[in-house]
XYZ file of C-alpha atoms in Angstrom:
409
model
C -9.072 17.003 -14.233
C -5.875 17.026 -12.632
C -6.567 19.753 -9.962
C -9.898 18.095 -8.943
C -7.654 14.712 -8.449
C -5.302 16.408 -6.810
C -7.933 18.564 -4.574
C -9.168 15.048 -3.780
C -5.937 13.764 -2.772
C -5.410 16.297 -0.523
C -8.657 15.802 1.383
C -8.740 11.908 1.265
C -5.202 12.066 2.978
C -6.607 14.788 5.682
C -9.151 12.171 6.044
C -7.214 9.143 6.395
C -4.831 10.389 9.143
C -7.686 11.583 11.000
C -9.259 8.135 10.540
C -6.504 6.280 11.784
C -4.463 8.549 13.842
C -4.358 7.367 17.927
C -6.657 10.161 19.446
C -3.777 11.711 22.097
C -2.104 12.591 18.077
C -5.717 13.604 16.269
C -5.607 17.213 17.934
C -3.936 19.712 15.306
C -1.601 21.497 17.155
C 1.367 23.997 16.537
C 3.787 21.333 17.501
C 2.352 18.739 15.537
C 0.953 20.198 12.550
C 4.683 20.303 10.430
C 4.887 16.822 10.693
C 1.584 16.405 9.434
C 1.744 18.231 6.720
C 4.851 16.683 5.884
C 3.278 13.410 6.187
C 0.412 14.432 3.862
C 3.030 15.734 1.245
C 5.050 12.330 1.349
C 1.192 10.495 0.803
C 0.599 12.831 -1.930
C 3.798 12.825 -3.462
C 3.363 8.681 -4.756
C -0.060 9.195 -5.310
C 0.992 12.284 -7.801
C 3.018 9.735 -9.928
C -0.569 8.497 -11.168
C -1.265 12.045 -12.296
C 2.165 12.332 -14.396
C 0.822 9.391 -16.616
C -1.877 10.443 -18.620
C 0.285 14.067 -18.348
C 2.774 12.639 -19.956
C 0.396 10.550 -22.389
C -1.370 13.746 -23.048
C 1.558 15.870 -23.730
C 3.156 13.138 -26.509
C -0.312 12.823 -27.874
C -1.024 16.400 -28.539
C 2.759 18.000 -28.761
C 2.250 20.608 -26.033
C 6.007 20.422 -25.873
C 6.557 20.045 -21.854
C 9.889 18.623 -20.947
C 8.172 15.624 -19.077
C 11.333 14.226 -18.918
C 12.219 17.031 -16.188
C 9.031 16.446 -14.577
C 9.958 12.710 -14.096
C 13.522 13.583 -12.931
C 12.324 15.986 -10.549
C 9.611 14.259 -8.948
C 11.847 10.931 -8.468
C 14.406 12.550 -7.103
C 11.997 14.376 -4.448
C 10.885 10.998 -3.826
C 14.155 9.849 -2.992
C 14.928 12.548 -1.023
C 11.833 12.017 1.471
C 12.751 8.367 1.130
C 16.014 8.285 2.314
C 16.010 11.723 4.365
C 12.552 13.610 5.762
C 10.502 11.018 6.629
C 13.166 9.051 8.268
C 13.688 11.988 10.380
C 10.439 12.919 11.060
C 9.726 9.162 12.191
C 13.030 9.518 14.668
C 11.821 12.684 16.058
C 8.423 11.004 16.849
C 9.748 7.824 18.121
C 12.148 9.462 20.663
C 10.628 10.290 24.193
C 13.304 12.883 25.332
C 12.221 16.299 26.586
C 15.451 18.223 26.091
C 15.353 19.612 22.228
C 19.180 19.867 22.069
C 19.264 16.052 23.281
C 16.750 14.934 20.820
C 18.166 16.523 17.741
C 21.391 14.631 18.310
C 18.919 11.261 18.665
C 18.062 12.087 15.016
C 20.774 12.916 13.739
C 22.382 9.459 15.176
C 20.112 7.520 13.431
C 19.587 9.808 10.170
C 23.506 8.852 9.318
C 23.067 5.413 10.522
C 20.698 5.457 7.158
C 22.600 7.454 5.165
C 25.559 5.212 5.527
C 23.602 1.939 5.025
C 21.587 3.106 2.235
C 24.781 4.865 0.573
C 26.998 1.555 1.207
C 24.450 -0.772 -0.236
C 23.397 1.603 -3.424
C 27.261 2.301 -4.011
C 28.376 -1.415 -3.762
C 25.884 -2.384 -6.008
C 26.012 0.249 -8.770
C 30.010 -0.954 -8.882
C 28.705 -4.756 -9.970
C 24.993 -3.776 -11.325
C 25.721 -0.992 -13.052
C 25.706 -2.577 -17.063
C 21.895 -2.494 -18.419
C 21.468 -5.447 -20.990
C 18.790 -4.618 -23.397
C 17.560 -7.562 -25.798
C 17.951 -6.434 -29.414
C 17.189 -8.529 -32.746
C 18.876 -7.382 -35.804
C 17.335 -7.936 -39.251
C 19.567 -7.830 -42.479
C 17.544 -7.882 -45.558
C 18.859 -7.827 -49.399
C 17.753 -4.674 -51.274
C 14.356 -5.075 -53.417
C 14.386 -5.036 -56.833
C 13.460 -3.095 -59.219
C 12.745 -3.234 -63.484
C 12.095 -0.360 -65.247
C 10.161 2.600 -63.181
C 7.309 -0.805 -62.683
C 7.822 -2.687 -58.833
C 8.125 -6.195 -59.369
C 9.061 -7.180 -55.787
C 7.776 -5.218 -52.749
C 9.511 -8.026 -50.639
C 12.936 -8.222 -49.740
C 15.144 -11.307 -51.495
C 16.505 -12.505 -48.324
C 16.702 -12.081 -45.025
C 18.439 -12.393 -41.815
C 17.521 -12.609 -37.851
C 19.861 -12.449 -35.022
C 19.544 -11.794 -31.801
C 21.712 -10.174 -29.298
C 21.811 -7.819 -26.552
C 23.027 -4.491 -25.913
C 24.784 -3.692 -22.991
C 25.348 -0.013 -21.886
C 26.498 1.471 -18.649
C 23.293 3.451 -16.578
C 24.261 6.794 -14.543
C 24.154 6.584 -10.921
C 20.705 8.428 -10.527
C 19.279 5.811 -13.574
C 20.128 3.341 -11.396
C 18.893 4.331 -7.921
C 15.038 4.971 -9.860
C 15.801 1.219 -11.034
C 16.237 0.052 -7.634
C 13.295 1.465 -5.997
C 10.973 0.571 -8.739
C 12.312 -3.155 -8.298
C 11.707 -3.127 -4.345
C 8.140 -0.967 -5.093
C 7.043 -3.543 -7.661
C 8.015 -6.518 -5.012
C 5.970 -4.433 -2.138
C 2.841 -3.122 -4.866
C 2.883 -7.198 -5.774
C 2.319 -7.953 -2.045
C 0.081 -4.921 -0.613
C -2.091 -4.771 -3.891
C -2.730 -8.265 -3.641
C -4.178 -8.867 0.334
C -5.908 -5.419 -0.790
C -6.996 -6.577 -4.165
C -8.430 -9.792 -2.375
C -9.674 -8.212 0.918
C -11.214 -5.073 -0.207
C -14.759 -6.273 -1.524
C -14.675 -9.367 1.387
C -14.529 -6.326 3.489
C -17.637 -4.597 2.130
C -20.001 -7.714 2.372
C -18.707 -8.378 6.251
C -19.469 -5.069 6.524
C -23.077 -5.333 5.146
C -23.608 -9.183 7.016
C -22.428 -7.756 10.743
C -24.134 -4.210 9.863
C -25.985 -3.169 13.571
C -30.317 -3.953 13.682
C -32.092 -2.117 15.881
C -33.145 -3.743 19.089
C -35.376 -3.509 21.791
C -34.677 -2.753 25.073
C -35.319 -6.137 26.195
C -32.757 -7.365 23.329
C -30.153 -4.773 23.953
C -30.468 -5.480 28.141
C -30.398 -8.985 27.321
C -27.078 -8.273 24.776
C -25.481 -6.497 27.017
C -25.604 -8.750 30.018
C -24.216 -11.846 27.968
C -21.506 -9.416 26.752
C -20.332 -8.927 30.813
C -20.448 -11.930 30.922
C -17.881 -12.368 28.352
C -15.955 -9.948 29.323
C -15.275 -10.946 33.264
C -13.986 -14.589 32.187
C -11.684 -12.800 29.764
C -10.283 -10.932 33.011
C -10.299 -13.954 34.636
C -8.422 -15.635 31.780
C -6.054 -12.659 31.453
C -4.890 -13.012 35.115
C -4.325 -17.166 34.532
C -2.410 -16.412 31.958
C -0.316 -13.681 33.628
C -0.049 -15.770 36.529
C 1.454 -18.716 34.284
C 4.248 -16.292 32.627
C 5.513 -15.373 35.954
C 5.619 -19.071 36.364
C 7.700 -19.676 32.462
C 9.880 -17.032 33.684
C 10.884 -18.285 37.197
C 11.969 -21.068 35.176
C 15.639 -21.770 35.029
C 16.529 -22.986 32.111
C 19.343 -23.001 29.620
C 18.866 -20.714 26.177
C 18.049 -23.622 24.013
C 15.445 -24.959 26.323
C 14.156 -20.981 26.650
C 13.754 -20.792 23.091
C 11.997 -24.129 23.078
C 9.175 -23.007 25.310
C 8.865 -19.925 23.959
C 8.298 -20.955 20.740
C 6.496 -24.377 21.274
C 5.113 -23.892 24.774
C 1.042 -24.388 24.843
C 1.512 -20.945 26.580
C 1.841 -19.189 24.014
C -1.111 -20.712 21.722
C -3.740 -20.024 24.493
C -2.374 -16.396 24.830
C -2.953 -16.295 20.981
C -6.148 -17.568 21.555
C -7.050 -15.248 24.253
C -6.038 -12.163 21.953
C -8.346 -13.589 19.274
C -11.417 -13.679 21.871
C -10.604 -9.928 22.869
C -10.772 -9.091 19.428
C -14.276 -10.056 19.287
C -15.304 -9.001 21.903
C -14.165 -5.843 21.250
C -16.460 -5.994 17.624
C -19.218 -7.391 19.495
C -19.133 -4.293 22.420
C -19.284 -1.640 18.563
C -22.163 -3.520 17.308
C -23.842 -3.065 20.403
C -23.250 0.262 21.050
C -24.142 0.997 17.097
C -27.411 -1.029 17.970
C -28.145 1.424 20.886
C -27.655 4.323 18.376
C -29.172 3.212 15.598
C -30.175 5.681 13.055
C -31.502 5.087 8.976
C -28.664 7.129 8.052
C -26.193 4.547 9.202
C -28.316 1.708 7.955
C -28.104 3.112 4.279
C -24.471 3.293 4.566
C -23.932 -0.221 4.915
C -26.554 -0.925 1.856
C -24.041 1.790 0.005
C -20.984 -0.975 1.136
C -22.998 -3.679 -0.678
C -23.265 -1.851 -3.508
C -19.757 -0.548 -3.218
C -18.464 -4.154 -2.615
C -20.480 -5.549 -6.051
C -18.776 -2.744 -7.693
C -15.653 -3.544 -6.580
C -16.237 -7.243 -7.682
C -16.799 -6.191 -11.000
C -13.627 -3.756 -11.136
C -11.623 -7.209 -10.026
C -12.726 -8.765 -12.929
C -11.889 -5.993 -15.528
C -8.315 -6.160 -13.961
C -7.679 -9.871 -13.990
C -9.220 -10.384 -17.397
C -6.395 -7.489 -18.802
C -4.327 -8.802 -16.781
C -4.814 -11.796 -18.499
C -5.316 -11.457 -21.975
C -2.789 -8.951 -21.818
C 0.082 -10.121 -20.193
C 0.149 -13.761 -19.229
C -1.843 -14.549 -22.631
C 0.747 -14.500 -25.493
C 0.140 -16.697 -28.685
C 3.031 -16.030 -30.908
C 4.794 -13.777 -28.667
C 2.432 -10.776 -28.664
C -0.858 -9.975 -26.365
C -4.043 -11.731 -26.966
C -5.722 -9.004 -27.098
C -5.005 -5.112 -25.537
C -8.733 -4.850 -23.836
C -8.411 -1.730 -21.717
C -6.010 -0.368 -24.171
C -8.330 -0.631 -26.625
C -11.291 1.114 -25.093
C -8.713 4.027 -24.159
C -7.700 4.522 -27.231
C -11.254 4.491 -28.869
C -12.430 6.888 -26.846
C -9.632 9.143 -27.810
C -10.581 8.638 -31.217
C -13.989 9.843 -30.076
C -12.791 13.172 -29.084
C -13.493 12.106 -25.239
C -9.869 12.334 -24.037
C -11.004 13.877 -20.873
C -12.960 10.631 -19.968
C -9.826 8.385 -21.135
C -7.653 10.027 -18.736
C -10.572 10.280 -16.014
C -10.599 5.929 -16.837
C -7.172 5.478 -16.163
C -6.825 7.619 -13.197
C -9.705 5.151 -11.411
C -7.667 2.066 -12.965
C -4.767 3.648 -11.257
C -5.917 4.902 -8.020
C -7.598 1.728 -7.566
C -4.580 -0.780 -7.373
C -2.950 2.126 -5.523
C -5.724 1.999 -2.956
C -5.991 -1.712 -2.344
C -1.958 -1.807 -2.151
C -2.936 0.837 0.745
C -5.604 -1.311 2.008
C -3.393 -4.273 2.085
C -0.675 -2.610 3.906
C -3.735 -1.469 6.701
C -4.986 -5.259 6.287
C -1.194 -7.003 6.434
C 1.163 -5.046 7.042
C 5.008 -5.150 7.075
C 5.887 -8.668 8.757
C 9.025 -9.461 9.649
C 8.889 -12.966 11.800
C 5.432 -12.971 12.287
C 5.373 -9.446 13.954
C 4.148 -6.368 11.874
C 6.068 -3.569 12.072
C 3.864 0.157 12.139
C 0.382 -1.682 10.972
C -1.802 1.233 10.386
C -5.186 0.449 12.749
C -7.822 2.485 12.974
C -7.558 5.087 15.961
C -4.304 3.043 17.280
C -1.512 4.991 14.833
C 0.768 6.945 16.566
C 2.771 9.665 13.975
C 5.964 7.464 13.403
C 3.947 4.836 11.870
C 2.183 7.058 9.113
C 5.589 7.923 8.672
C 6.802 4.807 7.220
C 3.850 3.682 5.559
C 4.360 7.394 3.591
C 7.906 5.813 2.636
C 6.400 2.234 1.479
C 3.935 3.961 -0.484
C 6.532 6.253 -2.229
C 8.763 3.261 -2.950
């Protein structure tokens, strides 16, 4: 089971940087192909955490006596290392545009230390004032039973005590850095997974309501020439608008009153508006050209999103209702009920462990994919810009880059 998820992984990664990738980076050349494969091996390296689970499960289960405790260690601290040092550098060797080799080395390793010294200043300030784990404990002190003759009169004890406390101990450096980047991953997984968990089965039915019909020639001609149409008053709109930010930046004005227009200015609402337009434009010119080349095979496909996207529905549901029942549902402190757990476990009763691991894996890969698709849907925002959004045939090499990191945190 493992090697056929993990032959999978390898191939759906080949796929998705071929799917995205900008085509000048697609070709697989000598110069590029390290950094590809690097990127590939960052991808797979988060999406192998999913595997160690039911590994790990699996080993406690059956006492096959691995040290998965090693295997965790080893894998988070690989992790880390990509993290903090080769994608980083890989992304800074991408970004920079200078020819000489000697020149761009020294561009990397400029801003390689520039993130060693942040991330080593923020991690070792921190561990000085965050380093104490406090772990709720409840103590119970109970009489001793008693007893008359070799008979048991009391199975219960005579009296007994609660208190509650907490146990404070002091967590090793390395303890501490896995704490820290499963705190930021959870905050990231809560954001990604949810635009993904939300988006992914809209996705499917747009895709089935704007699939291409075939068309006549007379439809197409007719299509086609409305589309021109379109598109010359968005050139003509393009130059207006180009015209008028010459004209904002003529402008003398003070930085107040800059920031003012260029925040507030009706300017930059029609551009917005103008950028919209191209956008769909640019999804009417596909569905055209798709209409042109129309074939059955294609036409399936999109029935194969509807029934992809129903599936997907359904999968939603099964999440939130364990989600739930499971954690947000708590009568007297415990879970209302442990639903998926449940089903696991009975079909490892069964003798069907295979297919409880095979379960889980989906479950897994699942929220892993839509916090994927919801970094390709969102992205990383920072004042309304997104910073290395992963578009389809628009991704240049630095961007997969740091999506690789995201995904490993």
């Amino acid at each position: 089971i493992l090697l056929f998820f993990g032959i999978l992984m390898i191939l759906s990664n080949i796929y998705m940087i071929a799917h995205f990738a900008h085509p000048v980076e697609s070709r697989c050349t000598l110069k590029s192909l390290p950094m590809k494969l690097i990127i590939i091996l960052g991808f797979i390296l988060a999406q192998t955490m999913l595997l160690m689970v039911p590994l790990d499960v699996s080993n406690v289960r059956n006492g096959a006596g691995m040290n998965m405790q090693a295997f965790w260690y080893a894998f988070l601290i690989i992790s880390a290392i990509f993290i903090v040092f080769v994608l980083p550098i890989c992304m800074f060797w991408s970004e920079s545009s200078i020819e000489k080799i000697a020149m761009k080395i020294w561009h990397v390793v400029k801003w390689e230390t520039l993130v060693i010294v942040i991330v080593s200043a923020v991690l070792g300030i921190s561990y000085i004032f965050l380093k104490k784990a406090r772990i709720p404990i409840e103590s119970i002190l109970c009489d001793a039973p008693t007893y008359i003759a070799s008979d048991l009169l009391e199975d219960s004890y005579a009296s007994c005590t609660t208190t509650s406390d907490r146990l404070t101990i002091n967590v090793s450096f390395p303890v501490y850095v896995v704490a820290i980047i499963s705190f930021v991953g959870w905050i990231f997984f809560i954001l990604f997974a949810g635009v993904g968990f939300a988006t992914y089965p809209i996705d499917c039915f747009c895709e089935f309501r704007h699939r291409p019909k075939k068309m006549s020639q007379g439809e197409l001609y007719s299509k086609k020439h409305k589309l021109l149409d379109h598109v010359k008053s968005l050139l003509a709109e393009s130059k207006s608008l180009q015209l008028r930010q010459e004209q904002e930046k003529n402008k003398k004005l003070n930085f107040r009153q800059k920031w003012i227009v260029n925040t507030n200015t009706k300017l930059n609402r029609d551009t917005a508006r103008f950028e919209a337009r191209c956008l769909i434009a640019e999804r009417e010119f596909l569905i055209v050209d798709q209409s042109e080349h129309w074939s059955k095979i294609r036409n399936c496909l999109k029935w194969v999103k509807l029934f992809a996207g129903i599936l997907l529905v359904i999968w939603n549901i099964i999440w939130v209702l364990h989600i739930l029942l499971y954690q947000l549902v708590k009568p007297f402190g415990r879970p209302a009920t442990p639903f998926l757990n449940n089903v696991l476990d009975w079909l490892i009763s069964k003798q069907v462990e295979f297919v409880s691991a095979i379960i889980f894996i989906l479950l897994a890969f699942y929220m892993l994919i839509c916090a994927f698709k919801g970094n390709a849907k969102l992205g990383l925002r920072c004042f309304c810009m997104s910073l290395y959004p992963l578009n389809v045939n628009e991704t240049y090499m630095n961007a997969f880059c740091f999506n690789a990191m995201l995904c490993n945190i």
